[in-house]
Short mmCIF file of N, CA and C in Angstrom, two decimals:
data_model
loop_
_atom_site.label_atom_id
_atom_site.label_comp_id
_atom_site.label_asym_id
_atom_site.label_seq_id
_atom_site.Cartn_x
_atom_site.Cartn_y
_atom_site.Cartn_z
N UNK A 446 115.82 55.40 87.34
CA UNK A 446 115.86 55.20 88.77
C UNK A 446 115.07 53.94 89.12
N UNK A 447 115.84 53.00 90.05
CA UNK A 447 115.14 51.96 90.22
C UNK A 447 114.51 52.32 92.19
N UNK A 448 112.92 51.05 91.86
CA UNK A 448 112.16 51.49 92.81
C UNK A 448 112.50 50.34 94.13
N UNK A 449 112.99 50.28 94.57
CA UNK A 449 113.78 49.40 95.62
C UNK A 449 112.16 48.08 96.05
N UNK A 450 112.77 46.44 96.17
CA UNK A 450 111.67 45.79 96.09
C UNK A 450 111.22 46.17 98.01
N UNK A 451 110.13 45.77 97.97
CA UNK A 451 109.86 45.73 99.73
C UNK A 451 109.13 44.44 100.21
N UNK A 452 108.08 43.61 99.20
CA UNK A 452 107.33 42.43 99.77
C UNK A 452 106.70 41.78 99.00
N UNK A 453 106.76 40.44 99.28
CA UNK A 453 106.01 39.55 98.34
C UNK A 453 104.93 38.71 98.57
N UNK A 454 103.83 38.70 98.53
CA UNK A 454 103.06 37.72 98.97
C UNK A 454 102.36 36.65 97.58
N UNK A 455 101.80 35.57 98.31
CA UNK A 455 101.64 34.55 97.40
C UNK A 455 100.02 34.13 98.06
N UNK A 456 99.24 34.53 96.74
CA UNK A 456 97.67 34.06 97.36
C UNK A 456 97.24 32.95 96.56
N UNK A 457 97.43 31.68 97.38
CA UNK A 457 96.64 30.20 97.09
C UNK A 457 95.41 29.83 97.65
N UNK A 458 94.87 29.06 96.71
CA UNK A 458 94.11 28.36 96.94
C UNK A 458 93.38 26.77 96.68
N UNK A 459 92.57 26.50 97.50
CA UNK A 459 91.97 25.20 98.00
C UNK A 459 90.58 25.12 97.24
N UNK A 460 90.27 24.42 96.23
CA UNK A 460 88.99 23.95 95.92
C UNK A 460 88.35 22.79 97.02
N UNK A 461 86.90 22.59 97.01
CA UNK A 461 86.68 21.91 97.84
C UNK A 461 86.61 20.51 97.07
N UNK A 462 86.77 20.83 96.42
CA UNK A 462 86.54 19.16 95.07
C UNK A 462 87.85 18.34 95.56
N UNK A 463 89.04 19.05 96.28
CA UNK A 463 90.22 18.34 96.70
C UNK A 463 90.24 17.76 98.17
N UNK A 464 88.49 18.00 98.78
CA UNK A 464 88.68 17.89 99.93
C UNK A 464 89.16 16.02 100.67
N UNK A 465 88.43 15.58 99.33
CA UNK A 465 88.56 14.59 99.44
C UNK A 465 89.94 13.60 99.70
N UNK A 466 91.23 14.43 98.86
CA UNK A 466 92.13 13.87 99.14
C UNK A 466 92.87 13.93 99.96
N UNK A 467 92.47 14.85 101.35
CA UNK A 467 93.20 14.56 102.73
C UNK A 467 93.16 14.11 103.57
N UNK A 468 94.04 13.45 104.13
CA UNK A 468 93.99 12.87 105.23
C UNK A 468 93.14 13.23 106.41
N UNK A 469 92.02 12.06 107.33
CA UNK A 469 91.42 12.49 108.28
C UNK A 469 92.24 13.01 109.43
N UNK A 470 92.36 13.62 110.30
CA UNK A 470 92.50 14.72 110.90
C UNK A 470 92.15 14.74 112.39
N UNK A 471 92.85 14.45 113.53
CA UNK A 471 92.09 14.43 114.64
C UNK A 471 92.59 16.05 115.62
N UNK A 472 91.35 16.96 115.53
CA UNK A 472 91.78 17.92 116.79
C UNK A 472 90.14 18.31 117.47
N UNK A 473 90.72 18.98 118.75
CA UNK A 473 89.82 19.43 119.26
C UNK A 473 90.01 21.01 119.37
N UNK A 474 88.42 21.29 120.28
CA UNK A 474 88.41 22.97 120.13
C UNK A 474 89.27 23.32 121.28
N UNK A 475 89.88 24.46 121.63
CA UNK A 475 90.28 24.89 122.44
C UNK A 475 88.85 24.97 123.85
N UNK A 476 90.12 24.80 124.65
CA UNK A 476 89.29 24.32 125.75
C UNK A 476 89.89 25.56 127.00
N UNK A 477 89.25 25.74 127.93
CA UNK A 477 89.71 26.65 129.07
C UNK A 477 91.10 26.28 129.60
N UNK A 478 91.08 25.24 129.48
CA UNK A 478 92.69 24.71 130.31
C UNK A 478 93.71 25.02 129.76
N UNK A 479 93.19 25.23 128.06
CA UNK A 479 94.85 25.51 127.56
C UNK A 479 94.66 26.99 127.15
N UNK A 480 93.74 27.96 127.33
CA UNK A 480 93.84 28.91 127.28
C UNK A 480 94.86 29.92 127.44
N UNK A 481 95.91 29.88 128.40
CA UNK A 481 97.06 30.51 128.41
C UNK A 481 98.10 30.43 128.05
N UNK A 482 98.34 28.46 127.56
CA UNK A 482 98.83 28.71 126.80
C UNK A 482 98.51 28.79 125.24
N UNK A 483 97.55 28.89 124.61
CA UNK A 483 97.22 29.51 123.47
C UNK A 483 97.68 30.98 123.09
N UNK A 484 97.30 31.34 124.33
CA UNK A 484 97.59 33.07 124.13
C UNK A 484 98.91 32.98 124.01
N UNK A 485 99.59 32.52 124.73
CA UNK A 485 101.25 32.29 124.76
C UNK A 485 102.06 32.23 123.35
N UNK A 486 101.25 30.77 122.67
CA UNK A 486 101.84 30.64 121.32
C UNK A 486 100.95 31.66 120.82
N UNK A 487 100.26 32.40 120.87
CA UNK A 487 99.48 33.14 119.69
C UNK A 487 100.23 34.54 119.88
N UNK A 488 100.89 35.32 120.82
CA UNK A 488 101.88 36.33 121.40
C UNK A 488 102.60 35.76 120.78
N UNK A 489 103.40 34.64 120.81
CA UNK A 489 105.19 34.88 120.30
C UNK A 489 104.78 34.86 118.89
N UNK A 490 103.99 33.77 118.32
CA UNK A 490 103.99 33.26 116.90
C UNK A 490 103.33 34.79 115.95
N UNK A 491 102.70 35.24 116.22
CA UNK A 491 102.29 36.82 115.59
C UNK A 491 101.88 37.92 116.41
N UNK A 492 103.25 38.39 117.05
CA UNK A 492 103.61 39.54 117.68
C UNK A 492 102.35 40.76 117.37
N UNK A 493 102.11 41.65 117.70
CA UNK A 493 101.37 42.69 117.10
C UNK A 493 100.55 42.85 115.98
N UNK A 494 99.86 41.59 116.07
CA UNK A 494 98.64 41.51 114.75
C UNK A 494 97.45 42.11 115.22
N UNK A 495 96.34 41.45 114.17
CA UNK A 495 94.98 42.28 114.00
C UNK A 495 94.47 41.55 115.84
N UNK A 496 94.63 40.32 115.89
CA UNK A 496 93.55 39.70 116.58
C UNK A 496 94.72 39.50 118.06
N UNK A 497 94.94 39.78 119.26
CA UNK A 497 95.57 39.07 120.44
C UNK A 497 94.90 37.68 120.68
N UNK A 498 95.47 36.89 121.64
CA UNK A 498 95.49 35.80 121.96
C UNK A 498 93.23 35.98 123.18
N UNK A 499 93.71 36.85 123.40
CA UNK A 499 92.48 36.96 124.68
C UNK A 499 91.44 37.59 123.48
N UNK A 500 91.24 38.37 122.50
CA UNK A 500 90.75 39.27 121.67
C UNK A 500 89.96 38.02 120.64
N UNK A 501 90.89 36.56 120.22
CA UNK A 501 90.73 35.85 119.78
C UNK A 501 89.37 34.74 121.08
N UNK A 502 89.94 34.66 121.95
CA UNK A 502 89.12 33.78 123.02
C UNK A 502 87.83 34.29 122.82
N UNK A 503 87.67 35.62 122.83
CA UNK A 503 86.57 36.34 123.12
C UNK A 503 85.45 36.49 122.22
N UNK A 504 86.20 35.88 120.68
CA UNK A 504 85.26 36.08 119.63
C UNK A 504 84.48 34.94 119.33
N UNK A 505 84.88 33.60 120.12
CA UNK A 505 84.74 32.31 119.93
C UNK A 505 83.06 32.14 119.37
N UNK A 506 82.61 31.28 118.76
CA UNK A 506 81.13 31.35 118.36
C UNK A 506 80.98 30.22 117.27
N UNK A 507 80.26 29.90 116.71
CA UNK A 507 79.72 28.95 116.29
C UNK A 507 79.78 28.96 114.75
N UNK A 508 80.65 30.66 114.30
CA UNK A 508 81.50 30.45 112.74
C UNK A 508 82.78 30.99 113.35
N UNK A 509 83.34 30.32 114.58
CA UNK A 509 84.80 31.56 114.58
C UNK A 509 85.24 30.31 115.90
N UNK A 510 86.06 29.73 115.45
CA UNK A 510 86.50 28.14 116.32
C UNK A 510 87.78 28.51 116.26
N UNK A 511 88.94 27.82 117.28
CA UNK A 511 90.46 27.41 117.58
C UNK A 511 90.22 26.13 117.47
N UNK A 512 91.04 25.56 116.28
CA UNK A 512 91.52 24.22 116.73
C UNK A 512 92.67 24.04 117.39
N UNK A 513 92.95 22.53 118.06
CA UNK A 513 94.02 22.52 118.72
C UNK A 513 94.35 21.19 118.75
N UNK A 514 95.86 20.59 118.71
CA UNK A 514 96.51 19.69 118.41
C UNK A 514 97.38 19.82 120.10
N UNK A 515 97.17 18.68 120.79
CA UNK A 515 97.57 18.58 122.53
C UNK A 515 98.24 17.46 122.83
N UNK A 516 98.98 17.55 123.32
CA UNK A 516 99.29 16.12 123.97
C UNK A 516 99.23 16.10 125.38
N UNK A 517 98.12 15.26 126.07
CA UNK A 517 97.76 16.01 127.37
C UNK A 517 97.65 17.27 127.58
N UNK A 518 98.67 17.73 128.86
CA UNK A 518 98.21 18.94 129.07
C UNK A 518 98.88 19.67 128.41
N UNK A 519 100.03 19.54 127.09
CA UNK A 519 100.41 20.36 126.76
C UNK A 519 99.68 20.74 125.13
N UNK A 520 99.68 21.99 124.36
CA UNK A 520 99.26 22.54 123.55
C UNK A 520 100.85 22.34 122.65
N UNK A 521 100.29 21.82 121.27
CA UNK A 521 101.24 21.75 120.21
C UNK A 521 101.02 22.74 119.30
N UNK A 522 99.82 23.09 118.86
CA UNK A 522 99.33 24.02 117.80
C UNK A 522 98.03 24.26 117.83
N UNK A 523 97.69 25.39 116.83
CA UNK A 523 96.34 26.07 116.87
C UNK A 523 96.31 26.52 115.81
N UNK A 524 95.13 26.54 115.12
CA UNK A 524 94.52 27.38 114.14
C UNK A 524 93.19 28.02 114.54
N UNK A 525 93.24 29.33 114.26
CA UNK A 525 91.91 30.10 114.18
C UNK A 525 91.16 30.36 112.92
N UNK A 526 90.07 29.82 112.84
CA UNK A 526 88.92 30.09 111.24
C UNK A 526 87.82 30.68 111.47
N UNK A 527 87.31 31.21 110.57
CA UNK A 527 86.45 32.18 110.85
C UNK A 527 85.34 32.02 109.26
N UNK A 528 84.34 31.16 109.69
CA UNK A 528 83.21 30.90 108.32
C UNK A 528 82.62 31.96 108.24
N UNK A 529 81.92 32.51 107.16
CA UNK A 529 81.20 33.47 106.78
C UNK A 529 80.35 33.11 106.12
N UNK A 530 79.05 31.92 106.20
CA UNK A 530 78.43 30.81 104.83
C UNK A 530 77.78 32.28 104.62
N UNK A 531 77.05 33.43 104.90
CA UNK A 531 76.36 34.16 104.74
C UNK A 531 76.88 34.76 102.93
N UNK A 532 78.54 34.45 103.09
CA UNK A 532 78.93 35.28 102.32
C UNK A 532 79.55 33.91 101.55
N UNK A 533 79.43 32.78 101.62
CA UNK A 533 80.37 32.10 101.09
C UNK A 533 81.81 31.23 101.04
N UNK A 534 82.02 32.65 102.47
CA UNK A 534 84.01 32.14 102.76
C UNK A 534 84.28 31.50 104.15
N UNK A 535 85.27 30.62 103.97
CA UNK A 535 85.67 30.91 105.17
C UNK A 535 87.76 30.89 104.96
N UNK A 536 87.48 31.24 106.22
CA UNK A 536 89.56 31.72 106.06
C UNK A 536 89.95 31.12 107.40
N UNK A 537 90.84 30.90 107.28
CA UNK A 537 92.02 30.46 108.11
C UNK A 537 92.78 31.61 108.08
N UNK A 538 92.62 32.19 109.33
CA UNK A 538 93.51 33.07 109.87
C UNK A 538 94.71 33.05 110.44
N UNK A 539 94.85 32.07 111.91
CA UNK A 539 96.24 32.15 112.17
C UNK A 539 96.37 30.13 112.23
N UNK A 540 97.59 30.14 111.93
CA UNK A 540 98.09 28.97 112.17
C UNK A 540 99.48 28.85 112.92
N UNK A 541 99.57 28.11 113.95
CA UNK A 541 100.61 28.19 114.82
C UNK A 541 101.50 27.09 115.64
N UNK A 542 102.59 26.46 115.45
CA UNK A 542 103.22 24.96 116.25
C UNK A 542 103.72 25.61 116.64
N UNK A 543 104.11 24.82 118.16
CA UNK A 543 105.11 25.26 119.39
C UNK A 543 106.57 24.73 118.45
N UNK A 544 107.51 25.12 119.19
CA UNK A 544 108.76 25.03 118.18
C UNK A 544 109.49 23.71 118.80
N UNK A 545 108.89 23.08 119.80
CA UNK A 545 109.14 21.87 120.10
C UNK A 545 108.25 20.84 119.43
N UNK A 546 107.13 20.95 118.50
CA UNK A 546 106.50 19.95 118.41
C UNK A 546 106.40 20.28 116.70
N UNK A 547 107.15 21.21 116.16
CA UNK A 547 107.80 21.20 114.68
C UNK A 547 108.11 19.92 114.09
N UNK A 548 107.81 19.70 112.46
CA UNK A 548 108.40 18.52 111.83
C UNK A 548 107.76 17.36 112.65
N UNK A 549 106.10 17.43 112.69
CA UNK A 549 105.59 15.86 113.27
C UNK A 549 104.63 15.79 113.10
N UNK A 550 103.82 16.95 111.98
CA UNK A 550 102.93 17.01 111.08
C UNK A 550 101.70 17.51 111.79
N UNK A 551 101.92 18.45 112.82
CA UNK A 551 101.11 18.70 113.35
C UNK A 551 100.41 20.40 112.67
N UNK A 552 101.06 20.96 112.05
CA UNK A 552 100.68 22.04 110.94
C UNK A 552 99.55 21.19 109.91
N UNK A 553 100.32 20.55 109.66
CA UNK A 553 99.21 19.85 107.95
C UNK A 553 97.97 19.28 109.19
N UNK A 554 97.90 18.31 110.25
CA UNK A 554 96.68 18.18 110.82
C UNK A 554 95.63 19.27 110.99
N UNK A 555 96.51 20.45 111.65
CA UNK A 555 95.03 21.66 112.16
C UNK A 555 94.71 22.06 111.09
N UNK A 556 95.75 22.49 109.44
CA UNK A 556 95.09 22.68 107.96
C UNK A 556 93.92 22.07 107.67
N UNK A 557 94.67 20.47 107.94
CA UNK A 557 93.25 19.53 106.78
C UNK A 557 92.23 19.63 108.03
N UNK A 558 92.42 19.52 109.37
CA UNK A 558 90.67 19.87 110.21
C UNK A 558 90.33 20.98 109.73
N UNK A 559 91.10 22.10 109.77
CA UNK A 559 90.38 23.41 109.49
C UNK A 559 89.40 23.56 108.01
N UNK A 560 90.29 22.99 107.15
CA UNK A 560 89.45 23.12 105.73
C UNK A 560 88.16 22.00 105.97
N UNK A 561 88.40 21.01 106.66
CA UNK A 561 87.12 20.26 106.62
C UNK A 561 86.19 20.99 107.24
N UNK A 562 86.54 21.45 107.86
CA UNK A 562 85.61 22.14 108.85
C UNK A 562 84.44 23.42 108.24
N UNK A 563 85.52 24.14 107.28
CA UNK A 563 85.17 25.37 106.45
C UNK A 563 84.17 24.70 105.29
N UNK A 564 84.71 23.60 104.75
CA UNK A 564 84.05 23.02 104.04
C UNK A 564 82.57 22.65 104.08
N UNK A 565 82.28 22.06 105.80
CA UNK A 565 81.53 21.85 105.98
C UNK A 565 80.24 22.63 105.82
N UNK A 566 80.36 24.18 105.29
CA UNK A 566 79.23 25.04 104.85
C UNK A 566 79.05 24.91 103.49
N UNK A 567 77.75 24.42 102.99
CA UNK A 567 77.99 23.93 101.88
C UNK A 567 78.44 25.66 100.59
N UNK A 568 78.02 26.80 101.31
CA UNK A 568 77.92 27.69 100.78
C UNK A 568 79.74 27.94 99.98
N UNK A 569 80.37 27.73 100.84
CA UNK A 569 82.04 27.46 100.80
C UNK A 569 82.53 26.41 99.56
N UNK A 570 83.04 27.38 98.51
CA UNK A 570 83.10 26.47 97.53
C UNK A 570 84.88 26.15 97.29
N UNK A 571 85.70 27.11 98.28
CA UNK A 571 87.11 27.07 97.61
C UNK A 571 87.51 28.12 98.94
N UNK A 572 88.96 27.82 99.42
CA UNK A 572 89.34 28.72 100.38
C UNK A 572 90.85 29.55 99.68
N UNK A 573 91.01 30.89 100.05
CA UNK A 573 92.19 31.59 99.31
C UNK A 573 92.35 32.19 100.51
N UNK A 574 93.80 31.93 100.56
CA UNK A 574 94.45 32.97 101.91
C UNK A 574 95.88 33.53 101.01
N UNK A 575 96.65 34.56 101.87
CA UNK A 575 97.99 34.85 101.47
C UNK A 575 98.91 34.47 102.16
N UNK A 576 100.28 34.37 101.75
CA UNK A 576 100.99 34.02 102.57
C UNK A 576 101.75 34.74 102.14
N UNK A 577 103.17 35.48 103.17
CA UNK A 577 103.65 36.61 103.04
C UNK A 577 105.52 35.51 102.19
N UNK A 578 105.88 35.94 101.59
CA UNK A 578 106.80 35.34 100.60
C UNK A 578 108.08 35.49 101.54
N UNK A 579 108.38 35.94 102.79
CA UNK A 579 109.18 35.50 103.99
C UNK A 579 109.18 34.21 104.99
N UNK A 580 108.08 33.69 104.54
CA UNK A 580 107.82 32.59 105.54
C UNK A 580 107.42 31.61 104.28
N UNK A 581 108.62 30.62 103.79
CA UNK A 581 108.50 29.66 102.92
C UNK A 581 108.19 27.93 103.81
N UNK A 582 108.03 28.07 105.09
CA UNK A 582 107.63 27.22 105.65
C UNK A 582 106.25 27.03 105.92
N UNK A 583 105.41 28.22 105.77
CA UNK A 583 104.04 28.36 105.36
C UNK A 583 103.49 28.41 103.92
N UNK A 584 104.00 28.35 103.04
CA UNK A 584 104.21 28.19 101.85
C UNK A 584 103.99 26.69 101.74
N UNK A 585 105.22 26.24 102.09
CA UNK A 585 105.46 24.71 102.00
C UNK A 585 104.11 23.48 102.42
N UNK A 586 103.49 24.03 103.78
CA UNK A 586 102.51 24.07 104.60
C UNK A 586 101.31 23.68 103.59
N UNK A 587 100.83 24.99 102.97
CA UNK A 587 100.04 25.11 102.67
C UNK A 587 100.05 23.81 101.42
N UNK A 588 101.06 24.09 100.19
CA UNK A 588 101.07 23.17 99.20
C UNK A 588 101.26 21.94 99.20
N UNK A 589 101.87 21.29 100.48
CA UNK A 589 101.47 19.93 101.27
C UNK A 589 100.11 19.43 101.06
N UNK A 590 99.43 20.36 101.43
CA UNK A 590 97.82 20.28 101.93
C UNK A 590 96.55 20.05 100.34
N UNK A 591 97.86 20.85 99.43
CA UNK A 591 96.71 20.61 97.78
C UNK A 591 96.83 22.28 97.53
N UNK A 592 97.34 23.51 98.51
CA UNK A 592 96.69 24.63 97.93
C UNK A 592 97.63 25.02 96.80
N UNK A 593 96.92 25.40 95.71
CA UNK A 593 97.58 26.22 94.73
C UNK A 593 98.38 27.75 94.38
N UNK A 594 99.14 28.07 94.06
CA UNK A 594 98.88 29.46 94.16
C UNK A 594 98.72 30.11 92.68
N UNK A 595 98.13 31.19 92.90
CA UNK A 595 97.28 31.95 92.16
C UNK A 595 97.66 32.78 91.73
N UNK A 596 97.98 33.64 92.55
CA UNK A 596 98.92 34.89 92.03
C UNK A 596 100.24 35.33 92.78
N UNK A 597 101.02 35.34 92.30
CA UNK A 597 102.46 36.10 93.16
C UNK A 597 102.16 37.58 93.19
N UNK A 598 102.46 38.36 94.58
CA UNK A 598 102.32 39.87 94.11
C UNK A 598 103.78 40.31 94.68
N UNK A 599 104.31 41.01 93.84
CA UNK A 599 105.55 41.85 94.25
C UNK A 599 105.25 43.09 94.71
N UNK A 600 105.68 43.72 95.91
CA UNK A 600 105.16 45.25 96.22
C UNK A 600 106.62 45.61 96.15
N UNK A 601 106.82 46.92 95.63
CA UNK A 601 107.85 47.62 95.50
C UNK A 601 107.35 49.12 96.48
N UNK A 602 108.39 49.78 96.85
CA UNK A 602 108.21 51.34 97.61
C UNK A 602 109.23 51.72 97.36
N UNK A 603 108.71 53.45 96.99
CA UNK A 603 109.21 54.26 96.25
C UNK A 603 109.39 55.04 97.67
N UNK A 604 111.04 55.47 97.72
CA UNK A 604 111.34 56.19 98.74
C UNK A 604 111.17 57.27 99.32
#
């Protein structure tokens, strides 16, 4: 009897020894003005996750930043990171382009700020996130940027 497949994820990672080879990076933090629409792209782009768009505003602090990529008043993209030097890590949690401002490299910008940024604790020696093996445009994303991957995991469920 075969066990039917259900999901794949792919966990890469970023040494900081590669930090060197990316491109500098211009974003800023999220600011009050674009607050709604942040929440906006952070609602459509991951529907029913851990963190909402306002849940995210609220945690803001001095290891837990939004970057943001704008053109004037409008919002192109965002990433949320979250350092932990206490412990060593930091992660990149969500990453997100409006679907008008796709294909203009505004994904690989909030990456390489974000890892500089993570980097910047010296405690942070290497960043590992997953990426779910449905979304090969985050995949792509990521290995643009230098990340490796590490392990493939196949999950199978048994009916």
């Amino acid at each position: 009897r075969q066990i039917p497949f259900h999901s794949e994820q792919f966990i890469m990672v970023f040494d900081r020894s590669q930090l060197a080879q990316l491109p500098p990076a211009a974003t800023t933090d999220l600011g009050p003005a674009l607050h709604q629409q942040f929440i906006d792209l952070h609602e459509l782009s991951f529907p029913k996750t851990y963190y909402s768009g306002p849940e995210i505003i609220a945690r803001l602090s001095a290891e837990q930043r939004v970057l943001v990529v704008a053109e004037g008043e409008k919002l192109l993209g965002y990433t949320y990171i979250e350092a932990k030097p206490e412990f060593g890590e930091g992660h990149i949690e969500f990453i997100a382009v409006d679907q008008e401002a796709r294909g203009r490299g505004v994904g690989l910008t909030l990456l390489t700020s974000a890892l500089g940024w993570l980097f910047s604790f010296a405690s942070v020696s290497a960043i590992e996130l997953v990426v779910d093996g449905t979304n090969p445009t985050a995949r792509s994303l990521y290995q643009r940027a230098g990340f490796t991957t590490r392990y493939e995991m196949v999950n199978f469920r048994q009916g």
